[in-house]
């Protein structure tokens, strides 16, 4: 019997447990859930760690030549400022420091025009470099909203002078557009959540992560879109560009771990619905994995002369919601130099 992690699996599970002669083959691409609930049919030990009979992970896939080795580029700036009517101006040497200020929303960075432009510019350069060898190589941008998708589309078309494919839930023919993009040589695909687990576009080699979702499951699903290899003559690496958001950086450093130690199961005390939506950032962190990825620091040296001098001032005038710092105007700026740290898993 083959069954996946579906909500309607309970009757099937009851049948298999009643019959001692039955064998159950349970398959899961990522054996944990962002809501920290148990995966159907997966057994757990006393510490609530998953107990698989067999695990085929990234190292196995690389050895078999069916996946590309991921390269993660972490982008930051060394002089962020935040100005509000209530607090005044504060200065931060990193995005991590910036996001630690009160309830400042990560979306304020992702909606920042010049920061987004810098991320896209690096992505375009990386894809252009790869297309000199692989003419149909594609790039994927994961956005935060439909409005964000349309903004990124306009920016990419301005940079490249080429049409950009966008796919959102508003498109009645989204699946047809996805099929056309898969078979074409069009460079860029921009979407919110339409291209996740199960979408197979092997020509994708570069991904720019501009989503506000910062869970480990989503991070690995996004990365997986550019890792699928087309054979021995295909590229053996793929690039994921991410802002230096602390959770994303942690997830990138844990890629060597097939099942991250910090991802644990928390059984709900009252009802299962009350456990839904718990962020992975709230899970207690264990010591780092024994084998960390190779870290190559390219601070102010990202093959772009503009990165060696002070970057243009990044300013975003955004009205914060009642759930953030206050109802006053917030000004997020970056006056410093861009930094790029490259994590390799080869």
Short mmCIF file of N, CA and C in Angstrom, two decimals, residues 72-191:
data_model
loop_
_atom_site.label_atom_id
_atom_site.label_comp_id
_atom_site.label_asym_id
_atom_site.label_seq_id
_atom_site.Cartn_x
_atom_site.Cartn_y
_atom_site.Cartn_z
N UNK A 72 24.28 29.03 -2.13
CA UNK A 72 23.39 30.04 -1.55
C UNK A 72 24.16 31.34 -1.37
N UNK A 73 23.68 32.41 -1.98
CA UNK A 73 24.27 33.74 -1.83
C UNK A 73 23.41 34.56 -0.87
N UNK A 74 24.02 34.98 0.22
CA UNK A 74 23.32 35.75 1.26
C UNK A 74 23.66 37.22 1.10
N UNK A 75 22.64 38.07 0.89
CA UNK A 75 22.86 39.48 0.57
C UNK A 75 22.48 40.36 1.76
N UNK A 76 23.36 41.29 2.08
CA UNK A 76 23.14 42.19 3.22
C UNK A 76 23.72 43.56 2.88
N UNK A 77 23.53 44.50 3.79
CA UNK A 77 24.11 45.83 3.69
C UNK A 77 24.69 46.17 5.06
N UNK A 78 25.79 46.94 5.09
CA UNK A 78 26.46 47.17 6.37
C UNK A 78 26.02 48.46 7.08
N UNK A 79 24.99 49.15 6.54
CA UNK A 79 24.52 50.36 7.24
C UNK A 79 23.05 50.59 6.94
N UNK A 80 22.20 49.95 7.72
CA UNK A 80 20.77 50.15 7.63
C UNK A 80 20.35 51.20 8.64
N UNK A 81 19.31 51.96 8.32
CA UNK A 81 18.74 52.89 9.29
C UNK A 81 17.22 52.75 9.28
N UNK A 82 16.63 52.99 10.43
CA UNK A 82 15.17 53.02 10.56
C UNK A 82 14.80 54.32 11.24
N UNK A 83 13.87 55.07 10.63
CA UNK A 83 13.43 56.33 11.21
C UNK A 83 11.92 56.28 11.42
N UNK A 84 11.49 56.54 12.65
CA UNK A 84 10.07 56.60 12.97
C UNK A 84 9.81 57.89 13.75
N UNK A 85 8.55 58.30 13.75
CA UNK A 85 8.19 59.52 14.48
C UNK A 85 8.35 59.34 15.98
N UNK A 86 8.11 58.12 16.47
CA UNK A 86 8.13 57.89 17.91
C UNK A 86 9.54 57.64 18.45
N UNK A 87 10.36 56.90 17.67
CA UNK A 87 11.68 56.48 18.17
C UNK A 87 12.81 57.34 17.64
N UNK A 88 12.62 57.92 16.47
CA UNK A 88 13.71 58.65 15.82
C UNK A 88 14.47 57.74 14.89
N UNK A 89 15.78 57.96 14.74
CA UNK A 89 16.59 57.18 13.82
C UNK A 89 17.52 56.24 14.56
N UNK A 90 17.54 54.98 14.14
CA UNK A 90 18.48 54.00 14.68
C UNK A 90 19.31 53.45 13.53
N UNK A 91 20.53 53.02 13.84
CA UNK A 91 21.47 52.54 12.83
C UNK A 91 21.80 51.08 13.10
N UNK A 92 21.95 50.31 12.00
CA UNK A 92 22.15 48.86 12.13
C UNK A 92 23.20 48.41 11.12
N UNK A 93 24.11 47.56 11.58
CA UNK A 93 25.20 47.08 10.73
C UNK A 93 24.84 45.84 9.93
N UNK A 94 23.62 45.34 10.11
CA UNK A 94 23.20 44.14 9.39
C UNK A 94 21.69 44.07 9.36
N UNK A 95 21.19 43.25 8.47
CA UNK A 95 19.74 43.04 8.40
C UNK A 95 19.23 42.35 9.66
N UNK A 96 20.03 41.48 10.23
CA UNK A 96 19.62 40.82 11.48
C UNK A 96 19.40 41.85 12.58
N UNK A 97 20.31 42.80 12.69
CA UNK A 97 20.15 43.85 13.70
C UNK A 97 18.93 44.71 13.40
N UNK A 98 18.73 45.02 12.14
CA UNK A 98 17.58 45.84 11.74
C UNK A 98 16.26 45.18 12.13
N UNK A 99 16.14 43.88 11.86
CA UNK A 99 14.88 43.17 12.11
C UNK A 99 14.66 42.89 13.59
N UNK A 100 15.69 43.07 14.40
CA UNK A 100 15.53 42.86 15.84
C UNK A 100 14.93 44.07 16.53
N UNK A 101 14.74 45.16 15.79
CA UNK A 101 14.18 46.37 16.39
C UNK A 101 12.67 46.27 16.48
N UNK A 102 12.18 46.08 17.68
CA UNK A 102 10.73 46.07 17.90
C UNK A 102 10.03 45.07 17.01
N UNK A 103 8.92 45.50 16.43
CA UNK A 103 8.11 44.66 15.56
C UNK A 103 8.23 45.08 14.10
N UNK A 104 9.38 45.57 13.71
CA UNK A 104 9.60 45.97 12.32
C UNK A 104 9.38 44.78 11.40
N UNK A 105 8.53 44.94 10.42
CA UNK A 105 8.15 43.83 9.54
C UNK A 105 9.20 43.57 8.47
N UNK A 106 9.47 42.30 8.22
CA UNK A 106 10.41 41.89 7.18
C UNK A 106 9.93 42.37 5.81
N UNK A 107 8.61 42.49 5.63
CA UNK A 107 8.06 42.96 4.35
C UNK A 107 8.58 44.35 3.99
N UNK A 108 8.94 45.16 4.99
CA UNK A 108 9.45 46.49 4.69
C UNK A 108 10.75 46.44 3.91
N UNK A 109 11.53 45.38 4.14
CA UNK A 109 12.76 45.18 3.37
C UNK A 109 12.43 44.65 1.98
N UNK A 110 11.51 43.69 1.92
CA UNK A 110 11.15 43.07 0.65
C UNK A 110 10.42 44.02 -0.28
N UNK A 111 9.78 45.06 0.27
CA UNK A 111 9.06 46.04 -0.54
C UNK A 111 9.93 47.26 -0.84
N UNK A 112 11.17 47.21 -0.40
CA UNK A 112 12.08 48.33 -0.59
C UNK A 112 12.60 48.33 -2.03
N UNK A 113 12.26 49.32 -2.84
CA UNK A 113 12.56 49.28 -4.27
C UNK A 113 14.02 49.05 -4.63
N UNK A 114 14.93 49.77 -3.99
CA UNK A 114 16.33 49.65 -4.40
C UNK A 114 16.98 48.38 -3.87
N UNK A 115 16.54 47.88 -2.72
CA UNK A 115 17.07 46.60 -2.26
C UNK A 115 16.60 45.47 -3.16
N UNK A 116 15.33 45.50 -3.52
CA UNK A 116 14.81 44.50 -4.46
C UNK A 116 15.55 44.60 -5.79
N UNK A 117 15.79 45.81 -6.25
CA UNK A 117 16.51 46.03 -7.50
C UNK A 117 17.91 45.41 -7.43
N UNK A 118 18.57 45.57 -6.28
CA UNK A 118 19.92 45.00 -6.13
C UNK A 118 19.87 43.47 -6.17
N UNK A 119 18.90 42.88 -5.48
CA UNK A 119 18.75 41.42 -5.49
C UNK A 119 18.49 40.92 -6.91
N UNK A 120 17.61 41.61 -7.63
CA UNK A 120 17.28 41.20 -8.99
C UNK A 120 18.47 41.37 -9.92
N UNK A 121 19.22 42.45 -9.73
CA UNK A 121 20.39 42.70 -10.57
C UNK A 121 21.41 41.58 -10.43
N UNK A 122 21.68 41.13 -9.21
CA UNK A 122 22.60 40.02 -9.00
C UNK A 122 22.07 38.75 -9.64
N UNK A 123 20.76 38.54 -9.54
CA UNK A 123 20.14 37.34 -10.11
C UNK A 123 20.25 37.34 -11.63
N UNK A 124 20.01 38.50 -12.24
CA UNK A 124 20.11 38.62 -13.70
C UNK A 124 21.53 38.33 -14.17
N UNK A 125 22.51 38.85 -13.47
CA UNK A 125 23.91 38.60 -13.85
C UNK A 125 24.24 37.13 -13.75
N UNK A 126 23.75 36.47 -12.70
CA UNK A 126 24.04 35.05 -12.52
C UNK A 126 23.39 34.23 -13.64
N UNK A 127 22.15 34.55 -13.99
CA UNK A 127 21.48 33.79 -15.04
C UNK A 127 22.13 34.04 -16.39
N UNK A 128 22.48 35.28 -16.69
CA UNK A 128 23.14 35.59 -17.96
C UNK A 128 24.45 34.83 -18.10
N UNK A 129 25.18 34.71 -16.99
CA UNK A 129 26.44 33.96 -17.02
C UNK A 129 26.19 32.49 -17.34
N UNK A 130 25.14 31.93 -16.77
CA UNK A 130 24.84 30.53 -17.02
C UNK A 130 24.29 30.28 -18.42
N UNK A 131 23.56 31.25 -18.95
CA UNK A 131 22.99 31.04 -20.28
C UNK A 131 24.04 31.07 -21.38
N UNK A 132 25.24 31.55 -21.08
CA UNK A 132 26.31 31.48 -22.07
C UNK A 132 26.71 30.03 -22.33
N UNK A 133 26.45 29.16 -21.37
CA UNK A 133 26.75 27.74 -21.54
C UNK A 133 25.49 26.91 -21.74
N UNK A 134 24.42 27.29 -21.04
CA UNK A 134 23.15 26.56 -21.14
C UNK A 134 22.09 27.54 -21.65
N UNK A 135 21.84 27.49 -22.96
CA UNK A 135 21.08 28.54 -23.63
C UNK A 135 19.64 28.67 -23.12
N UNK A 136 19.09 27.60 -22.56
CA UNK A 136 17.69 27.67 -22.11
C UNK A 136 17.58 27.78 -20.59
N UNK A 137 18.67 28.05 -19.89
CA UNK A 137 18.63 28.15 -18.43
C UNK A 137 17.62 29.22 -18.01
N UNK A 138 16.85 28.91 -16.98
CA UNK A 138 15.80 29.83 -16.53
C UNK A 138 16.04 30.31 -15.11
N UNK A 139 15.37 31.41 -14.77
CA UNK A 139 15.45 31.98 -13.44
C UNK A 139 14.07 32.12 -12.82
N UNK A 140 13.99 31.92 -11.51
CA UNK A 140 12.74 31.97 -10.77
C UNK A 140 12.83 33.00 -9.66
N UNK A 141 11.81 33.85 -9.53
CA UNK A 141 11.72 34.78 -8.41
C UNK A 141 10.46 34.45 -7.63
N UNK A 142 10.62 34.21 -6.33
CA UNK A 142 9.49 33.96 -5.45
C UNK A 142 9.15 35.26 -4.73
N UNK A 143 7.97 35.81 -5.01
CA UNK A 143 7.56 37.10 -4.46
C UNK A 143 6.66 36.91 -3.25
N UNK A 144 6.25 38.04 -2.65
CA UNK A 144 5.46 38.00 -1.42
C UNK A 144 3.96 38.17 -1.64
N UNK A 145 3.58 38.75 -2.77
CA UNK A 145 2.17 39.01 -3.04
C UNK A 145 2.00 39.20 -4.54
N UNK A 146 0.74 39.25 -4.97
CA UNK A 146 0.48 39.46 -6.39
C UNK A 146 0.98 40.83 -6.84
N UNK A 147 0.77 41.86 -5.99
CA UNK A 147 1.28 43.19 -6.31
C UNK A 147 2.80 43.18 -6.40
N UNK A 148 3.44 42.42 -5.53
CA UNK A 148 4.89 42.28 -5.54
C UNK A 148 5.35 41.62 -6.83
N UNK A 149 4.62 40.59 -7.28
CA UNK A 149 4.93 39.91 -8.53
C UNK A 149 4.94 40.90 -9.69
N UNK A 150 3.92 41.74 -9.76
CA UNK A 150 3.81 42.68 -10.88
C UNK A 150 4.90 43.74 -10.83
N UNK A 151 5.28 44.15 -9.62
CA UNK A 151 6.38 45.11 -9.49
C UNK A 151 7.69 44.49 -9.96
N UNK A 152 7.96 43.25 -9.53
CA UNK A 152 9.19 42.56 -9.92
C UNK A 152 9.21 42.32 -11.43
N UNK A 153 8.06 41.99 -11.99
CA UNK A 153 7.98 41.81 -13.45
C UNK A 153 8.42 43.08 -14.17
N UNK A 154 7.91 44.22 -13.73
CA UNK A 154 8.27 45.48 -14.37
C UNK A 154 9.77 45.77 -14.22
N UNK A 155 10.32 45.48 -13.05
CA UNK A 155 11.74 45.73 -12.82
C UNK A 155 12.60 44.84 -13.71
N UNK A 156 12.26 43.56 -13.79
CA UNK A 156 13.04 42.63 -14.61
C UNK A 156 12.95 42.98 -16.09
N UNK A 157 11.76 43.35 -16.55
CA UNK A 157 11.62 43.72 -17.95
C UNK A 157 12.40 44.99 -18.27
N UNK A 158 12.49 45.91 -17.31
CA UNK A 158 13.28 47.11 -17.50
C UNK A 158 14.77 46.79 -17.56
N UNK A 159 15.20 45.82 -16.74
CA UNK A 159 16.62 45.45 -16.72
C UNK A 159 17.04 44.67 -17.96
N UNK A 160 16.19 43.72 -18.36
CA UNK A 160 16.57 42.76 -19.40
C UNK A 160 16.06 43.12 -20.79
N UNK A 161 15.05 44.01 -20.84
CA UNK A 161 14.39 44.37 -22.12
C UNK A 161 13.79 43.13 -22.78
N UNK A 162 13.32 42.21 -21.95
CA UNK A 162 12.67 41.00 -22.43
C UNK A 162 11.41 40.75 -21.61
N UNK A 163 10.48 40.01 -22.19
CA UNK A 163 9.24 39.72 -21.47
C UNK A 163 9.51 38.75 -20.31
N UNK A 164 8.73 38.89 -19.26
CA UNK A 164 8.85 38.06 -18.06
C UNK A 164 7.53 37.34 -17.85
N UNK A 165 7.59 36.05 -17.59
CA UNK A 165 6.39 35.25 -17.33
C UNK A 165 6.02 35.37 -15.86
N UNK A 166 4.77 35.73 -15.59
CA UNK A 166 4.28 35.76 -14.21
C UNK A 166 3.11 34.80 -14.08
N UNK A 167 3.05 34.12 -12.94
CA UNK A 167 1.97 33.18 -12.67
C UNK A 167 1.45 33.44 -11.26
N UNK A 168 0.17 33.75 -11.18
CA UNK A 168 -0.46 34.00 -9.88
C UNK A 168 -1.81 33.28 -9.83
N UNK A 169 -2.42 33.31 -8.67
CA UNK A 169 -3.73 32.68 -8.51
C UNK A 169 -4.81 33.41 -9.28
N UNK A 170 -4.51 34.62 -9.77
CA UNK A 170 -5.47 35.36 -10.58
C UNK A 170 -5.57 34.83 -12.00
N UNK A 171 -4.57 34.06 -12.43
CA UNK A 171 -4.53 33.58 -13.81
C UNK A 171 -5.41 32.34 -13.98
N UNK A 172 -6.45 32.42 -14.80
CA UNK A 172 -7.29 31.24 -15.04
C UNK A 172 -6.55 30.16 -15.81
N UNK A 173 -5.51 30.54 -16.56
CA UNK A 173 -4.75 29.57 -17.35
C UNK A 173 -3.34 29.38 -16.79
N UNK A 174 -3.21 29.44 -15.47
CA UNK A 174 -1.89 29.37 -14.84
C UNK A 174 -1.13 28.09 -15.20
N UNK A 175 -1.82 26.95 -15.22
CA UNK A 175 -1.15 25.69 -15.52
C UNK A 175 -0.67 25.65 -16.98
N UNK A 176 -1.45 26.22 -17.87
CA UNK A 176 -1.03 26.28 -19.28
C UNK A 176 0.18 27.19 -19.43
N UNK A 177 0.18 28.31 -18.72
CA UNK A 177 1.33 29.22 -18.77
C UNK A 177 2.58 28.54 -18.24
N UNK A 178 2.40 27.75 -17.19
CA UNK A 178 3.53 27.03 -16.61
C UNK A 178 4.09 26.01 -17.59
N UNK A 179 3.21 25.32 -18.31
CA UNK A 179 3.67 24.34 -19.30
C UNK A 179 4.41 25.02 -20.44
N UNK A 180 3.89 26.18 -20.88
CA UNK A 180 4.56 26.91 -21.96
C UNK A 180 5.94 27.39 -21.53
N UNK A 181 6.02 27.88 -20.29
CA UNK A 181 7.33 28.35 -19.81
C UNK A 181 8.31 27.18 -19.71
N UNK A 182 7.83 26.04 -19.26
CA UNK A 182 8.70 24.87 -19.10
C UNK A 182 9.36 24.49 -20.43
N UNK A 183 8.62 24.61 -21.52
CA UNK A 183 9.12 24.17 -22.82
C UNK A 183 9.81 25.28 -23.61
N UNK A 184 9.74 26.51 -23.12
CA UNK A 184 10.29 27.65 -23.85
C UNK A 184 11.74 27.92 -23.46
N UNK A 185 12.29 29.02 -24.01
CA UNK A 185 13.61 29.49 -23.61
C UNK A 185 13.51 30.85 -22.93
N UNK A 186 12.32 31.21 -22.50
CA UNK A 186 12.12 32.48 -21.80
C UNK A 186 12.93 32.47 -20.51
N UNK A 187 13.51 33.62 -20.19
CA UNK A 187 14.44 33.66 -19.06
C UNK A 187 13.76 33.56 -17.70
N UNK A 188 12.81 34.47 -17.42
CA UNK A 188 12.37 34.67 -16.05
C UNK A 188 10.92 34.27 -15.80
N UNK A 189 10.73 33.64 -14.65
CA UNK A 189 9.41 33.28 -14.15
C UNK A 189 9.26 33.88 -12.76
N UNK A 190 8.18 34.64 -12.53
CA UNK A 190 7.93 35.27 -11.24
C UNK A 190 6.58 34.79 -10.72
N UNK A 191 6.55 34.39 -9.46
CA UNK A 191 5.32 33.85 -8.90
C UNK A 191 5.31 34.06 -7.39
#
